[in-house]
Amino acid sequence: MRNIFAVMRKEFRGYFDSPVAYIYITFFTVLSTWLFMRSFFLVSQATMRGYFGILPWLLLFFIPAVTMRLWAEEKKLGTIELLMTLPLKDVEVVLGKFFASFLFLAVTLVLSLALPIMVSMLGEPDLGSIAGGYLGAILLGGAYLAIGLFVSSLTENQIIAFIIGVTITFLLFVIGEEFVVYNAPDAIVPMLKFLGMGAHFDSIGRGVVDSRDVIYYLSLIGFFLFLNVRSVESRKWK
Amino acid sequence: MIEVRDLTKHFGTTHAVKGISFDVARGEVLGFLGPNGAGKSTTMRMITGYIPPTAGSARIAGIDLAENSLEVRRRIGYLPESAPLYGDMEVVDFLRFIGTVRGIPQSELGPRMKRMIERCGLEKVVGRAIHHLSKGYRQRVGIAQAMIHDPDLLILDEPTSGLDPNQIVEIRELIKELGREKTVILSTHILPEVSATCGRVIIINEGTIVGSGTPQELSAGSDGKAVVHASIRAGSEKVIAEKLLLEDFIEEARWEGTTQEGLHRFSITATDADRAGEMLFAVIVKHGWTLGEMRTESVSLEDVFRKLTRGEAA
């Protein structure tokens, strides 16, 4: 526990030791707010639905950018040799890195709370669906992070980690969309629909927290963290 | 302290380490010597648990690396080659991170860090980001992080590379001091370093051990021969050479010229390295020659190294 926390602390501070974190957060907040506000007054409804509609697409690019350095940079600079010869279990390092990026995501989302506050001052939004939207964003973001972190462990090039991260995340997000499922054989349609990240996000975002959706995201996170441990482990004495 | 048996590492078709076996006793300072790319770093990376071997085993303090690498890593302090450190971190934060992960209790961490900072001379740079430090300071931070948990075994991969001469001396002093209580393995391709710091040397070339022993043993010459340079005054150089070659212990007497004062300079290869000078002197006295100058050239570590790593018969 102490080890996970130590790694997390190191990685989280690592974001803020360079200007990168501030640039990410500013960019994300400004862009998401602007995209939301653009249509907010046109629709003139006190709802956050538009915001949670664009959020998965923004996170699609934002999150691989957050995770791309976590392993790739260690490999590039050789610090992985230092890290992996410390008395740390592989799973502790993976979890430490994951929670650091998770905390970073949480900080970013907290900064966007100005929007729901503004909306509730202007009207009477459905607070349940806003809370659901945030819960969905955290879960979806967590899944994106686990994918991005895993991809980062496969390469020492951050750009490659970013691009492959975006690609895998995108595929998993759209795999259940009507547009994709339309041409698929009937037999696998329910499976594709279940596997797609988008549908689960939408259903949580409606303010209906179904345990199946939560379990779906948690198992997706668990699966990619497991793959990550395995990919790190492969360089160790058995 | 360390038992290594037939450690082998292949990277694809490259055979980086080809079955190395050696032991290191507690409190010994062992030097890995070898040209670049000989397999020194690969061997160290296997012993520290960073990469798995293709075959072979290693036990550290009686613990098999394959069975419990975590426990082994706990007991080792490791400075990887060219000291890769987290550049964005400040020196204190970095040491605190390593100390925490190394399991030093929070209450002890402060004093322990302070001691490392003093011992490695880092007082001036504690608050600076590591990537702003000079190579010498970075190396010292690397050594500080390797020692912070007071390990029994220190593994230092080229600890003095890239340092200026003053820093090299400092680091060597530090290693010598550490060697009094701890087991140290260090690698280098700089020869004087070995004689200055190590109690025992293993010479590695192309993935195999080609020589080992104390620096003295190695420089005494692997074949027991010595070269004696002597300037002799007597008749002609030919007569001297002939008479010298009559002696059993002299293998070769090469005339290298005659000085303006009429001294004939010879380079004499003798078989008994320890007594060659003495015996040659007796021969000169016997013939009633005059000796201008005599100097026995002991085979230096450098010669041994060059010989062993060039694949010449040792």
mmCIF file of C-alpha atoms in Angstrom, chain B residues 1-2 24 26 28 47-48 60-61 72 75-78 146 149-155 182-185:
data_model
loop_
_atom_site.group_PDB
_atom_site.id
_atom_site.type_symbol
_atom_site.label_atom_id
_atom_site.label_comp_id
_atom_site.label_asym_id
_atom_site.label_seq_id
_atom_site.Cartn_x
_atom_site.Cartn_y
_atom_site.Cartn_z
ATOM 1 C CA MET B 1 27.507 -13.346 -0.714
ATOM 2 C CA ILE B 2 27.044 -13.961 -4.431
ATOM 3 C CA VAL B 24 31.973 -12.988 -4.376
ATOM 4 C CA ARG B 26 31.210 -10.784 1.876
ATOM 5 C CA GLU B 28 34.984 -8.036 -1.129
ATOM 6 C CA ILE B 47 22.218 -10.061 -10.960
ATOM 7 C CA THR B 48 20.071 -7.091 -10.001
ATOM 8 C CA ILE B 60 22.568 -13.498 -3.474
ATOM 9 C CA ALA B 61 22.985 -13.843 0.291
ATOM 10 C CA VAL B 72 17.165 -9.968 -3.471
ATOM 11 C CA ARG B 75 19.324 -6.234 -0.320
ATOM 12 C CA ILE B 76 21.022 -4.667 -3.318
ATOM 13 C CA GLY B 77 21.871 -1.066 -3.981
ATOM 14 C CA TYR B 78 22.215 -0.558 -7.705
ATOM 15 C CA ALA B 146 22.000 3.125 -4.144
ATOM 16 C CA HIS B 149 18.886 1.753 2.594
ATOM 17 C CA ASP B 150 22.331 0.664 3.764
ATOM 18 C CA PRO B 151 22.475 -2.464 1.584
ATOM 19 C CA ASP B 152 24.976 -5.276 2.107
ATOM 20 C CA LEU B 153 25.681 -5.429 -1.591
ATOM 21 C CA LEU B 154 26.341 -2.502 -3.879
ATOM 22 C CA ILE B 155 26.410 -2.956 -7.632
ATOM 23 C CA LYS B 182 30.123 -3.847 2.303
ATOM 24 C CA THR B 183 30.370 -6.079 -0.699
ATOM 25 C CA VAL B 184 30.828 -4.036 -3.847
ATOM 26 C CA ILE B 185 30.785 -5.030 -7.490
#
